[in-house]
Amino acid sequence: MGNWLTGWSSDRSSGYSSDWSPGGSSGVPSGPVHKLEKSIQANLPPNENCLQQIAVSLVPSQKLEEYIQANLKPNRKSLKQIDQAVDAIWDLLRSQIPVKEVAKGGSYGRETALRGCSDGTLVLFIDCFQQFQDQIKYQDTFLDFIELWLKIHEKKSVKHEHALVVQVSVPGQRILLQLLPVFNPLRSSENPSSCVYVDLKKSMDKVRASPGEFSDCFTTLQQRFFKKYPRRLKDLILLVKHWYEQCQEKWKTPPPQSLLYALELLTVYAWEQGGQAEDFDMAQGVRTVLRLIRRPTELCVYWTVNYNFEDETVRNILLHQLRSQRPVILDPTDPTNNVGKDDRFWELLTEEAGAWLYSPSLNTESPAPYWDVLPMPLFITPSHLLDKFIKDFLQPNDIFQKQINKAVDIICPFLKNDCTWNSDTKVLKTVKGGSTAKGTALKRGSDADIVVFLSSLDSYDSLKTNRSQFVQEIQKQLEAFVQAQELEVTFENSKWKAPRVLSFTLKSKTLNESVEFDVLPAYDALGQLRSDFTLRPEAYQELIELCASQDIKEGEFSICFTELQRNFIRTRPTKVKSLLRLIKHWYKQYERKMKPKSLPPKYALELLTVYAWEQGSGTDDFDIAEGFRTVLDLVIKYRQLCIFWTVNYNFEEEYMQKFLLTQIQKKRPVILDPADPTGDVGGGDRWHWHLLAEEAKEWLSSPCFQVKQKGLVQPWKVPVMQTPGSCGGQIYPTVGGVTK
């Protein structure tokens, strides 16, 4: 491939003075400004154009970051000089124009300007504009005055539609700056109220304005929206924008400027949904954005940071937008502005995205990793399309299942046959656990749990004492095994001094995707299971006695009951598993957003879902929206929850009765693991249930729970509290001072 940096200057526009000269913004429709920019580009020195002639798709994935720093990222000194020049324009104008505030927009204001030449706006908030309509009436008058004032001071500008364009040039950087006199709907308020957007809608209706026509009025919010994101994400945006510019050169008709903004927002969305890591891998980010671009007919992206579904008028605007033809990428500052609506160019972009996504340079490893990001959020999915959402985006296909089985067929034989144990240790059995074994795995992001029961772990005490040694021994032998088998394994560093689990990612030539594993040594407390009943009923008694005599954390030995946990979920109807996938996806979305908050365990939500179905429906064919709504309703009522089952243990034995009565009188929420009576996954105050409850409340306004002509989806009638009496026990203890 050769040296991909050869001959590329880091200074793409040296030799320009700081005087303003005529210019236009990159990518604007054909007209005077666009033609003028073409002429400027034609007169650039050779070293400024050479970067545009090299396809970014030829840059090796491991060199992308170096490529950005060497060629795309503007020089700080140049940007500082640009800021000074823009401030000089502002100083010149404010002495003659009634403007108290300005905002910097475009790529320049969003801090996503490419090195060399980029677009920008200087929004002038005119004091005498009292409403949106004033902007339409008097904007041209102000533009004429500004143009005249610039001429008096021998500064050149070009009038284009409702803006004046001036070129701000310093050594190393040019900004084609639009000057925009607009109405300020925010006034002194830092955050917009719903009244601002209600007023926007009324004004647009009065003057029959086009969607997004007043979006420049919200430039301050746009600048604030981008300011909070890390610099590395903006570097990824630079890379995507540069690729887009190279695509433009192949097209006869220039695409709308809004499409550039749409790609910036799509990149932000990919990063937010992909985990929000600040030290992310640049190639993974690019692959994720390209994969989203290739799904334009499914794209629906929006934010609720400045507007939301609470006000009826704003909600109707949003719902109208979200139900419109894809792609939908809403401006986070203006709900009327769908910046992704031009589907003509999405077809071209889709083709170009595929070419780069599957190019050798971006696939230097196999499989090439990317973030797990859906093209549309669950929140805006109508209730009647939830089943389709699950099938299209959450439910694994046969390829996924074969992939998991292949990976398990590598690890299980290794544990049974290739691990060299001491003479006292034998593998009694290996059991597949986790979501793949339960039948509730998501399309991406689910791992394979393998529990290995060892003969030398012959009690709960021995498991507690020795499991970390076995974890270390398995890792040591697995490292040697993968070298001999030409496999690739990446181990996850444990945060615990004495780890209970060995976590790693497995890659091989036979696997299309990498597979994440958790291998856990365990004590075979149950023995051989038959029809879900243990041959060792004393297993629970031993556990409860140990918990009473030692300082044992709740559920510490739940791994010993993996088979019971698996069977409890696996036997449920297919549609219940679909509901479980939906709840898990909802939970994972919020978990990403709330890192590193201590949220309730995902297993608690799984049990809550099964309970909701058992108590509220119990049928194989139920309304998925009603089930979803019921689970959220239970989350909101977390302070009242007391839920347990008697399928594996009950109140018949005195020791168990005494223990369970103590468990269910703990602080709410109480959700007992049906396989392990010591495992309260509700946890009382242990986890931040209140945060999950707040999120659930916000979701009640989601289109997921709105049915045309029928109003809102209603939850099933489900009791929030179980008692021994309600479960068929012949005792009625006092719970919270009331006999049950």
XYZ file of C-alpha atoms in Angstrom:
740
model
C 0.000 0.000 0.000
C 3.019 2.226 0.486
C 3.359 5.225 2.753
C -0.151 6.645 2.975
C 1.142 9.952 4.416
C 3.622 10.658 1.619
C 3.240 14.115 0.123
C 0.294 15.157 2.317
C 0.856 18.528 3.868
C -0.460 19.228 7.325
C -1.073 22.808 6.172
C -3.901 22.753 3.658
C -4.401 26.507 3.246
C -1.174 28.311 3.976
C -0.544 31.637 2.373
C -3.900 33.303 3.062
C -4.171 36.601 4.838
C -6.578 37.309 7.654
C -8.562 39.645 5.390
C -12.079 38.520 4.547
C -12.616 37.474 0.972
C -15.684 36.222 -0.937
C -16.642 32.632 -0.259
C -19.432 30.111 0.132
C -20.233 27.220 2.422
C -19.228 23.730 1.365
C -22.049 21.693 -0.061
C -24.652 24.425 -0.508
C -26.976 24.095 -3.513
C -25.754 25.474 -6.818
C -25.815 29.249 -6.980
C -23.447 32.207 -6.654
C -21.887 31.031 -3.393
C -21.362 27.472 -4.591
C -19.776 28.642 -7.846
C -17.574 31.036 -5.939
C -16.380 28.286 -3.632
C -15.571 26.110 -6.651
C -13.398 28.875 -8.017
C -11.653 29.240 -4.658
C -10.977 25.488 -4.547
C -9.549 25.600 -8.073
C -7.031 28.258 -7.027
C -5.764 26.401 -3.961
C -2.051 25.584 -3.872
C -1.341 21.964 -4.933
C -0.593 20.723 -1.413
C -4.070 21.792 -0.271
C -5.937 19.679 -2.783
C -3.786 16.540 -2.541
C -5.563 15.211 0.559
C -8.907 15.259 -1.226
C -7.431 13.152 -4.014
C -6.493 10.269 -1.664
C -9.359 7.929 -0.781
C -9.776 7.608 2.976
C -10.842 4.004 2.373
C -7.183 3.202 1.630
C -6.013 4.169 5.119
C -5.384 1.078 7.311
C -7.698 0.881 10.312
C -4.811 1.058 12.784
C -3.621 4.300 11.134
C -6.932 6.188 11.225
C -6.107 8.153 14.348
C -2.727 9.181 12.963
C -4.465 10.150 9.720
C -6.888 12.429 11.578
C -4.169 14.158 13.566
C -1.901 14.611 10.543
C -4.471 15.784 8.006
C -7.963 16.548 9.300
C -7.722 18.193 12.699
C -7.298 21.993 12.537
C -4.302 23.634 14.132
C -5.154 25.169 17.509
C -3.262 28.344 16.736
C -5.134 28.739 13.450
C -8.494 28.248 15.170
C -7.583 30.835 17.780
C -6.781 33.301 15.005
C -10.097 32.443 13.327
C -11.872 33.175 16.618
C -10.157 36.555 16.790
C -11.156 37.352 13.204
C -14.792 36.363 13.846
C -14.810 38.472 17.012
C -13.521 41.372 14.918
C -16.531 40.994 12.606
C -18.807 41.041 15.627
C -17.089 44.153 17.013
C -17.501 45.895 13.672
C -21.213 45.111 13.407
C -22.483 45.606 16.936
C -21.733 49.323 16.888
C -24.337 49.771 14.133
C -26.822 46.917 14.610
C -29.125 46.302 17.638
C -27.513 42.995 18.618
C -26.703 42.013 22.191
C -25.921 38.342 21.661
C -24.365 36.171 18.981
C -23.873 32.423 18.561
C -21.358 30.494 16.503
C -22.769 27.649 14.460
C -22.041 25.336 11.566
C -19.011 23.068 11.724
C -17.016 25.955 13.166
C -19.427 26.479 16.076
C -19.834 22.746 16.703
C -16.032 22.317 16.867
C -16.149 19.863 13.961
C -14.442 22.019 11.322
C -12.046 20.194 9.014
C -8.549 21.509 8.470
C -8.210 23.754 5.448
C -11.664 24.944 4.441
C -14.850 24.494 6.439
C -18.255 26.070 6.998
C -19.447 28.235 9.864
C -22.154 30.673 10.878
C -22.261 33.778 13.012
C -25.834 34.114 14.205
C -26.818 37.676 15.126
C -29.762 37.812 17.531
C -31.548 41.040 16.598
C -33.094 42.825 19.591
C -36.027 44.271 17.679
C -37.131 40.841 16.426
C -39.898 40.040 18.906
C -41.216 36.887 17.240
C -40.295 34.355 14.577
C -42.367 36.184 11.953
C -40.250 39.339 12.356
C -37.267 37.418 11.078
C -39.025 36.751 7.776
C -40.282 40.338 7.455
C -37.090 42.231 8.205
C -34.175 39.843 7.686
C -33.361 41.060 4.160
C -33.354 44.668 5.348
C -30.735 43.871 7.955
C -28.692 41.864 5.459
C -28.631 44.808 3.046
C -27.472 47.102 5.836
C -24.762 44.656 6.975
C -23.554 44.241 3.392
C -23.350 48.013 2.974
C -21.512 48.425 6.263
C -18.977 45.763 5.265
C -18.407 47.511 1.918
C -17.778 50.797 3.692
C -15.030 49.034 5.629
C -13.745 47.403 2.433
C -14.805 43.920 3.487
C -16.198 41.678 0.758
C -19.264 39.482 1.145
C -21.671 37.510 -1.021
C -25.404 37.440 -0.401
C -26.887 33.958 -0.560
C -30.572 33.432 0.206
C -31.067 34.700 3.782
C -27.406 35.100 4.701
C -24.246 36.975 3.855
C -21.159 34.845 3.325
C -17.676 36.119 4.106
C -14.409 34.257 4.008
C -12.291 34.318 7.150
C -8.757 33.193 6.307
C -5.634 32.726 8.399
C -2.531 30.634 7.722
C -3.666 27.023 7.879
C -7.432 27.552 7.970
C -10.368 29.101 6.108
C -13.941 29.417 7.322
C -16.710 30.304 4.880
C -18.784 32.190 7.421
C -22.489 32.912 7.006
C -23.848 35.988 8.803
C -27.455 35.362 9.872
C -29.726 37.965 11.534
C -32.359 35.971 13.463
C -34.911 36.078 16.269
C -33.771 34.843 19.686
C -36.544 32.621 21.116
C -34.560 31.830 24.264
C -33.952 35.400 25.393
C -32.257 35.161 28.781
C -33.353 31.568 29.427
C -30.600 28.966 29.310
C -32.910 26.015 28.629
C -35.965 26.203 26.363
C -39.407 25.603 27.817
C -42.118 23.823 25.876
C -43.675 27.271 25.275
C -40.786 28.102 22.939
C -41.619 25.179 20.671
C -45.366 25.765 20.919
C -44.720 29.342 19.775
C -42.480 28.002 16.997
C -45.285 25.777 15.702
C -47.855 28.607 15.777
C -45.499 30.955 13.950
C -44.668 28.364 11.298
C -48.367 27.772 10.685
C -49.031 31.512 10.348
C -46.359 32.158 7.741
C -46.469 28.658 6.222
C -42.797 28.173 6.952
C -40.958 25.062 5.840
C -39.875 22.523 8.490
C -36.597 23.651 10.020
C -36.833 27.144 8.521
C -36.190 28.720 11.930
C -33.575 26.211 13.089
C -30.852 28.903 13.051
C -32.683 30.561 15.949
C -31.575 27.618 18.104
C -27.863 27.822 17.254
C -26.987 28.497 20.898
C -28.558 25.169 21.869
C -26.831 23.420 18.986
C -23.459 24.755 20.108
C -24.184 23.654 23.682
C -25.305 20.198 22.509
C -21.968 19.467 20.831
C -19.794 21.143 23.445
C -20.431 18.404 26.030
C -19.005 15.599 23.864
C -15.372 14.434 24.137
C -12.760 15.570 21.637
C -12.203 12.026 20.416
C -15.826 11.762 19.277
C -15.391 15.004 17.334
C -12.296 13.480 15.719
C -14.471 10.578 14.571
C -16.911 13.146 13.160
C -14.024 14.736 11.233
C -13.206 11.369 9.690
C -16.820 10.728 8.650
C -17.143 14.252 7.224
C -13.927 13.933 5.241
C -15.161 10.642 3.767
C -18.431 12.387 2.910
C -16.561 15.200 1.143
C -14.697 12.634 -0.937
C -18.035 11.046 -1.843
C -19.338 14.454 -2.942
C -16.608 14.768 -5.538
C -18.053 11.744 -7.371
C -21.589 13.134 -7.521
C -22.750 15.469 -10.255
C -25.299 17.264 -8.057
C -24.111 18.631 -4.703
C -26.139 17.251 -1.763
C -27.891 19.571 0.715
C -25.843 21.060 3.549
C -28.244 19.462 6.042
C -26.951 16.008 5.099
C -23.530 16.906 6.492
C -25.171 17.842 9.796
C -27.183 14.600 9.665
C -23.967 12.563 9.489
C -22.544 14.452 12.464
C -25.659 13.646 14.498
C -25.619 10.027 13.345
C -22.025 9.727 14.564
C -23.009 11.156 17.954
C -25.923 8.704 18.126
C -23.637 5.765 17.286
C -21.231 6.719 20.074
C -23.973 7.307 22.653
C -25.732 4.037 21.894
C -22.435 2.182 21.547
C -21.301 2.670 25.128
C -20.020 6.273 25.389
C -16.435 5.209 26.087
C -14.042 8.149 25.787
C -11.090 5.968 24.742
C -12.959 4.056 22.031
C -11.349 2.378 19.041
C -11.628 4.697 16.027
C -12.077 1.863 13.512
C -14.949 0.389 15.543
C -16.629 3.792 15.549
C -16.264 4.145 11.773
C -17.647 0.656 11.141
C -20.646 1.395 13.348
C -21.480 4.653 11.566
C -21.090 3.024 8.141
C -23.368 0.147 9.162
C -26.027 2.669 10.208
C -25.676 4.599 6.946
C -26.367 1.354 5.087
C -29.799 1.104 6.756
C -31.482 4.392 5.716
C -34.979 2.907 5.469
C -34.798 2.002 9.172
C -32.990 5.062 10.553
C -34.924 7.033 13.156
C -32.712 9.107 15.457
C -33.697 11.850 17.887
C -32.930 13.328 21.314
C -35.098 14.752 24.099
C -32.517 17.038 25.709
C -34.260 20.276 24.659
C -37.798 19.086 23.943
C -39.779 15.996 24.933
C -43.198 14.348 24.833
C -44.741 16.112 27.841
C -46.465 19.039 26.097
C -49.267 17.995 23.743
C -48.272 20.321 20.884
C -44.618 19.308 21.010
C -45.601 15.653 21.357
C -47.717 15.884 18.204
C -44.821 17.487 16.311
C -42.520 14.696 17.437
C -44.938 11.877 16.698
C -45.593 13.297 13.227
C -41.859 13.366 12.542
C -41.192 9.934 14.000
C -43.966 8.369 11.927
C -42.747 9.915 8.685
C -40.773 8.156 5.977
C -37.276 7.049 6.921
C -34.572 8.160 7.288
C -35.446 10.455 10.188
C -32.646 12.310 11.981
C -34.102 15.132 14.054
C -32.156 18.232 14.970
C -31.841 17.972 18.788
C -32.614 21.696 19.045
C -35.553 21.961 16.605
C -38.166 19.168 16.447
C -39.495 20.431 13.099
C -36.124 19.935 11.411
C -35.510 16.465 9.966
C -31.980 16.880 8.618
C -31.875 13.355 7.182
C -34.904 13.531 4.904
C -33.201 13.745 1.480
C -33.460 10.095 0.403
C -31.910 10.662 -3.063
C -28.425 10.989 -1.659
C -28.871 8.252 0.937
C -28.873 5.702 -1.884
C -25.505 7.026 -3.037
C -24.208 7.156 0.535
C -25.320 3.576 1.169
C -23.274 2.358 -1.778
C -20.201 4.343 -0.739
C -20.546 3.207 2.892
C -20.549 -0.431 1.803
C -17.407 0.084 -0.254
C -15.485 1.450 2.728
C -17.043 -0.886 5.315
C -15.943 -4.003 3.439
C -12.637 -2.635 2.156
C -9.447 -4.534 3.113
C -8.098 -1.491 4.962
C -11.032 -1.446 7.408
C -11.035 -5.228 7.858
C -7.532 -5.850 9.143
C -8.917 -8.323 11.698
C -11.605 -10.962 11.392
C -14.240 -10.527 12.550
C -13.926 -6.732 12.471
C -15.588 -5.420 15.670
C -18.215 -2.682 15.801
C -20.618 -1.291 18.395
C -24.026 -2.863 18.896
C -26.280 0.011 17.786
C -29.780 -0.285 16.342
C -30.901 2.076 13.547
C -33.895 3.214 15.578
C -34.623 3.428 19.305
C -37.228 1.299 21.007
C -38.885 4.373 22.530
C -40.590 5.519 19.322
C -41.755 2.076 18.176
C -45.584 1.966 17.989
C -47.261 -0.683 20.121
C -48.464 -2.715 17.138
C -44.883 -2.959 15.799
C -43.191 -4.194 18.983
C -43.298 -7.831 17.868
C -41.640 -6.833 14.592
C -39.027 -4.775 16.478
C -38.120 -7.835 18.555
C -37.931 -10.086 15.507
C -35.918 -7.639 13.373
C -33.511 -6.247 15.960
C -33.384 -8.416 19.087
C -34.060 -12.057 18.257
C -30.955 -14.012 17.192
C -31.092 -15.908 13.929
C -29.975 -19.469 13.248
C -26.502 -18.246 12.311
C -26.077 -16.766 15.791
C -27.126 -20.015 17.457
C -24.760 -22.054 15.306
C -22.017 -19.579 16.158
C -22.576 -20.018 19.891
C -22.737 -23.798 19.559
C -19.446 -23.839 17.632
C -17.784 -21.745 20.316
C -19.175 -23.911 23.130
C -17.970 -27.008 21.262
C -14.466 -25.571 21.482
C -14.489 -24.634 25.184
C -16.448 -27.519 26.756
C -14.207 -30.302 25.356
C -11.209 -28.245 26.440
C -12.502 -28.156 30.025
C -13.368 -31.866 30.052
C -10.478 -33.361 28.105
C -7.610 -30.908 27.706
C -7.380 -29.329 31.154
C -4.847 -31.184 33.269
C -6.236 -31.338 36.800
C -4.574 -32.807 39.864
C -5.409 -36.383 40.878
C -8.158 -35.239 43.268
C -10.027 -33.220 40.660
C -12.370 -34.417 37.956
C -14.920 -32.586 35.861
C -18.285 -33.912 37.000
C -20.226 -32.006 34.338
C -20.280 -28.772 32.378
C -23.524 -26.831 32.149
C -24.349 -24.052 29.719
C -26.000 -21.139 31.501
C -26.840 -17.505 30.878
C -29.200 -16.081 28.286
C -28.136 -18.427 25.487
C -29.095 -21.466 27.558
C -32.353 -19.869 28.714
C -33.372 -19.007 25.154
C -33.446 -15.250 25.806
C -30.203 -14.152 24.126
C -30.154 -10.866 22.241
C -28.871 -10.666 18.678
C -25.666 -9.023 19.889
C -24.197 -8.516 23.326
C -25.079 -11.905 24.821
C -22.347 -14.161 26.124
C -22.016 -17.876 26.742
C -21.822 -18.950 30.384
C -20.237 -22.317 31.111
C -20.358 -23.649 34.647
C -17.817 -26.390 35.323
C -18.614 -28.604 38.322
C -15.424 -30.008 39.856
C -15.155 -32.988 42.193
C -12.644 -31.306 44.517
C -15.101 -28.470 45.116
C -17.183 -30.678 47.400
C -18.848 -28.076 49.618
C -19.863 -24.432 49.666
C -16.881 -23.715 51.914
C -14.405 -25.315 49.518
C -15.927 -23.354 46.631
C -15.523 -20.091 48.527
C -11.931 -20.913 49.450
C -10.608 -22.453 46.232
C -12.551 -21.169 43.224
C -10.152 -18.295 42.462
C -7.299 -20.824 42.212
C -9.268 -22.844 39.674
C -10.079 -19.677 37.703
C -6.364 -18.900 37.475
C -5.521 -22.491 36.534
C -8.142 -22.575 33.763
C -6.784 -19.314 32.335
C -3.217 -20.630 32.385
C -4.146 -23.823 30.558
C -6.471 -22.038 28.127
C -3.626 -19.726 27.096
C -1.527 -22.755 26.131
C -4.489 -24.465 24.433
C -5.387 -21.548 22.136
C -1.804 -21.226 20.912
C -1.786 -24.857 19.845
C -5.219 -24.557 18.192
C -4.529 -21.217 16.416
C -7.316 -19.530 18.332
C -7.321 -15.982 19.640
C -8.426 -15.264 23.198
C -8.595 -11.900 24.960
C -8.961 -12.126 28.727
C -10.867 -9.524 30.711
C -9.018 -8.196 33.737
C -10.952 -8.916 36.912
C -11.483 -6.113 39.421
C -11.444 -8.698 42.239
C -8.332 -10.011 43.967
C -9.937 -13.460 44.152
C -11.978 -13.709 40.918
C -14.978 -16.036 40.784
C -15.248 -16.087 37.013
C -12.923 -16.250 34.020
C -14.168 -13.838 31.343
C -12.691 -13.848 27.858
C -13.463 -13.285 24.186
C -12.850 -16.096 21.710
C -12.058 -15.652 18.019
C -11.315 -18.314 15.434
C -11.328 -18.822 11.678
C -14.541 -20.840 11.947
C -16.430 -18.073 13.797
C -17.934 -15.124 11.924
C -18.170 -13.099 15.133
C -16.192 -13.087 18.354
C -17.950 -14.828 21.267
C -17.712 -13.691 24.882
C -17.426 -16.384 27.551
C -17.799 -16.567 31.307
C -16.407 -19.790 32.786
C -17.301 -20.391 36.427
C -16.065 -23.219 38.686
C -18.833 -24.573 40.936
C -19.734 -27.075 43.651
C -22.224 -29.719 42.506
C -24.732 -29.102 45.295
C -27.704 -30.570 43.432
C -26.289 -33.787 42.068
C -28.105 -35.334 39.130
C -31.363 -33.541 38.316
C -34.508 -35.366 37.258
C -37.572 -33.418 36.181
C -36.187 -30.322 37.905
C -36.195 -31.946 41.364
C -32.923 -32.397 43.181
C -31.822 -35.731 44.605
C -30.115 -33.774 47.373
C -32.807 -31.810 49.249
C -30.227 -31.147 51.977
C -28.436 -28.780 49.547
C -30.591 -25.873 50.700
C -30.295 -26.768 54.387
C -26.494 -26.824 54.165
C -26.560 -23.446 52.428
C -28.883 -21.808 54.957
C -26.881 -23.163 57.901
C -23.683 -21.813 56.344
C -25.266 -18.376 55.828
C -26.330 -18.361 59.491
C -22.859 -19.278 60.789
C -20.680 -17.142 58.502
C -20.709 -13.726 56.907
C -21.923 -14.877 53.497
C -23.278 -12.468 50.894
C -26.773 -13.172 49.614
C -26.731 -15.334 46.515
C -22.982 -15.942 46.745
C -23.436 -19.594 45.766
C -26.255 -19.150 43.244
C -23.929 -20.458 40.530
C -24.386 -23.925 42.064
C -28.059 -23.739 41.060
C -27.476 -22.748 37.424
C -29.539 -25.649 36.083
C -32.583 -24.614 38.125
C -32.220 -20.974 37.026
C -31.921 -22.053 33.408
C -34.909 -24.394 33.531
C -37.102 -21.804 35.256
C -36.830 -19.530 32.201
C -36.262 -22.053 29.408
C -39.626 -23.753 29.906
C -41.579 -20.533 29.307
C -43.539 -19.962 26.063
C -41.742 -18.390 23.109
C -43.588 -15.096 23.422
C -42.582 -14.736 27.075
C -38.970 -15.056 25.929
C -39.656 -12.319 23.367
C -40.930 -10.085 26.165
C -37.814 -10.937 28.175
C -35.638 -9.847 25.246
C -37.526 -6.563 25.039
C -37.111 -5.869 28.757
C -33.409 -6.779 28.624
C -32.885 -4.433 25.684
C -34.695 -1.631 27.535
C -32.539 -2.271 30.606
C -29.273 -2.385 28.637
C -30.069 0.932 26.958
C -30.512 2.606 30.324
C -27.503 0.817 31.803
C -25.262 2.310 29.108
C -26.588 5.773 29.834
C -26.180 5.500 33.618
C -22.654 4.087 33.899
C -21.250 3.575 36.474
C -24.393 3.751 38.647
C -25.242 0.609 40.618
C -28.494 -0.488 38.996
C -30.501 -3.570 40.019
C -29.221 -6.782 38.394
C -30.648 -7.727 35.017
C -31.782 -11.041 36.504
C -34.164 -9.116 38.788
C -35.881 -7.664 35.704
C -36.088 -11.129 34.129
C -37.825 -12.526 37.216
C -40.115 -9.501 37.376
C -41.098 -10.140 33.747
C -41.923 -13.806 34.377
C -43.934 -12.823 37.445
C -45.878 -10.165 35.496
C -46.804 -12.713 32.827
C -47.737 -15.448 35.320
C -49.976 -13.171 37.367
C -51.337 -10.971 34.578
C -51.743 -13.220 31.553
C -50.502 -16.797 31.721
C -51.428 -17.349 28.068
C -49.145 -18.147 25.143
C -50.614 -15.383 22.979
C -50.698 -12.027 24.755
C -50.226 -8.378 23.800
C -46.501 -7.623 24.063
C -47.164 -3.916 24.751
C -49.374 -4.822 27.725
C -46.646 -7.080 29.101
C -44.006 -4.372 28.637
C -46.259 -1.790 30.292
C -46.903 -4.120 33.245
C -43.209 -4.712 33.933
C -42.540 -0.959 33.912
C -45.489 -0.496 36.259
C -43.941 -2.989 38.696
C -40.576 -1.213 38.468
C -42.290 2.068 39.343
C -43.869 0.357 42.392
C -40.542 -1.140 43.499
C -40.986 0.012 47.125
C -43.897 -2.427 47.507
C -42.473 -5.485 45.740
C -42.281 -8.818 47.540
C -42.045 -11.651 45.023
C -41.003 -15.280 45.371
C -41.768 -18.747 44.014
C -42.107 -22.177 45.624
C -41.157 -24.333 42.640
C -37.798 -25.494 44.060
C -38.246 -24.772 47.776
C -41.317 -24.070 49.929
C -42.589 -23.543 53.474
C -43.014 -27.230 54.391
C -39.671 -27.805 56.133
C -39.322 -25.901 59.396
C -35.803 -24.604 58.693
C -36.881 -23.307 55.264
C -40.098 -21.792 56.588
C -38.221 -19.829 59.227
C -35.626 -18.632 56.724
C -38.155 -17.610 54.065
C -40.303 -15.681 56.540
C -37.206 -13.700 57.468
C -36.384 -13.083 53.808
C -39.812 -11.809 52.778
C -40.005 -9.374 55.688
C -36.873 -7.536 54.589
C -36.976 -4.014 53.235
C -38.611 -3.782 49.829
C -38.075 -4.585 47.069
C -37.724 -8.312 47.743
C -37.388 -10.600 44.709
C -36.146 -14.061 45.664
C -34.251 -16.187 43.180
C -36.530 -19.208 42.518
C -33.419 -21.414 42.425
C -31.631 -19.995 45.482
C -33.607 -18.825 48.548
C -30.592 -16.860 49.838
C -30.515 -14.743 46.680
C -32.655 -11.616 47.070
C -32.095 -9.873 43.734
C -34.497 -7.113 44.795
C -31.954 -6.105 47.400
C -33.848 -3.423 49.336
C -31.603 -0.321 49.311
C -28.634 -2.169 47.841
C -29.248 -0.913 44.281
C -30.579 2.283 42.707
C -34.122 1.146 41.983
C -35.294 4.757 42.156
C -33.285 5.613 39.024
C -34.798 2.709 37.117
C -38.257 3.756 38.338
C -37.720 7.320 37.072
C -36.752 5.958 33.667
C -39.838 3.709 33.637
C -42.070 6.724 34.379
C -40.597 8.635 31.437
C -41.321 5.687 29.175
C -45.034 5.783 29.929
C -45.312 8.578 27.329
C -43.664 6.380 24.682
C -45.552 5.501 21.478
C -44.981 1.898 22.598
C -48.013 2.370 24.845
C -50.290 4.382 22.580
C -52.991 2.686 20.548
C -54.904 4.627 17.910
C -58.518 5.316 18.927
C -58.077 3.208 22.071
C -55.898 5.566 24.094
C -53.091 4.245 26.262
C -52.112 0.606 26.712
C -53.129 -0.504 30.197
C -51.048 -2.817 32.417
C -52.297 -6.173 33.595
C -53.702 -6.344 37.100
C -50.807 -7.859 39.004
C -50.370 -7.914 42.812
C -47.159 -6.269 43.970
C -46.755 -8.625 46.915
C -46.709 -12.401 47.347
C -47.419 -14.075 50.689
C -47.122 -17.697 51.823
C -50.916 -17.860 51.721
C -51.095 -16.607 48.136
C -48.562 -19.274 47.124
C -50.549 -22.135 48.595
C -48.767 -22.332 51.930
C -50.814 -23.189 55.003
C -49.387 -20.356 57.093
C -50.379 -16.729 57.180
C -47.593 -14.677 58.727
C -47.703 -11.048 59.672
C -46.044 -8.885 57.024
C -45.727 -5.172 57.720
C -48.123 -5.424 60.653
C -50.939 -6.985 58.624
C -51.889 -10.662 58.701
C -51.724 -12.122 55.190
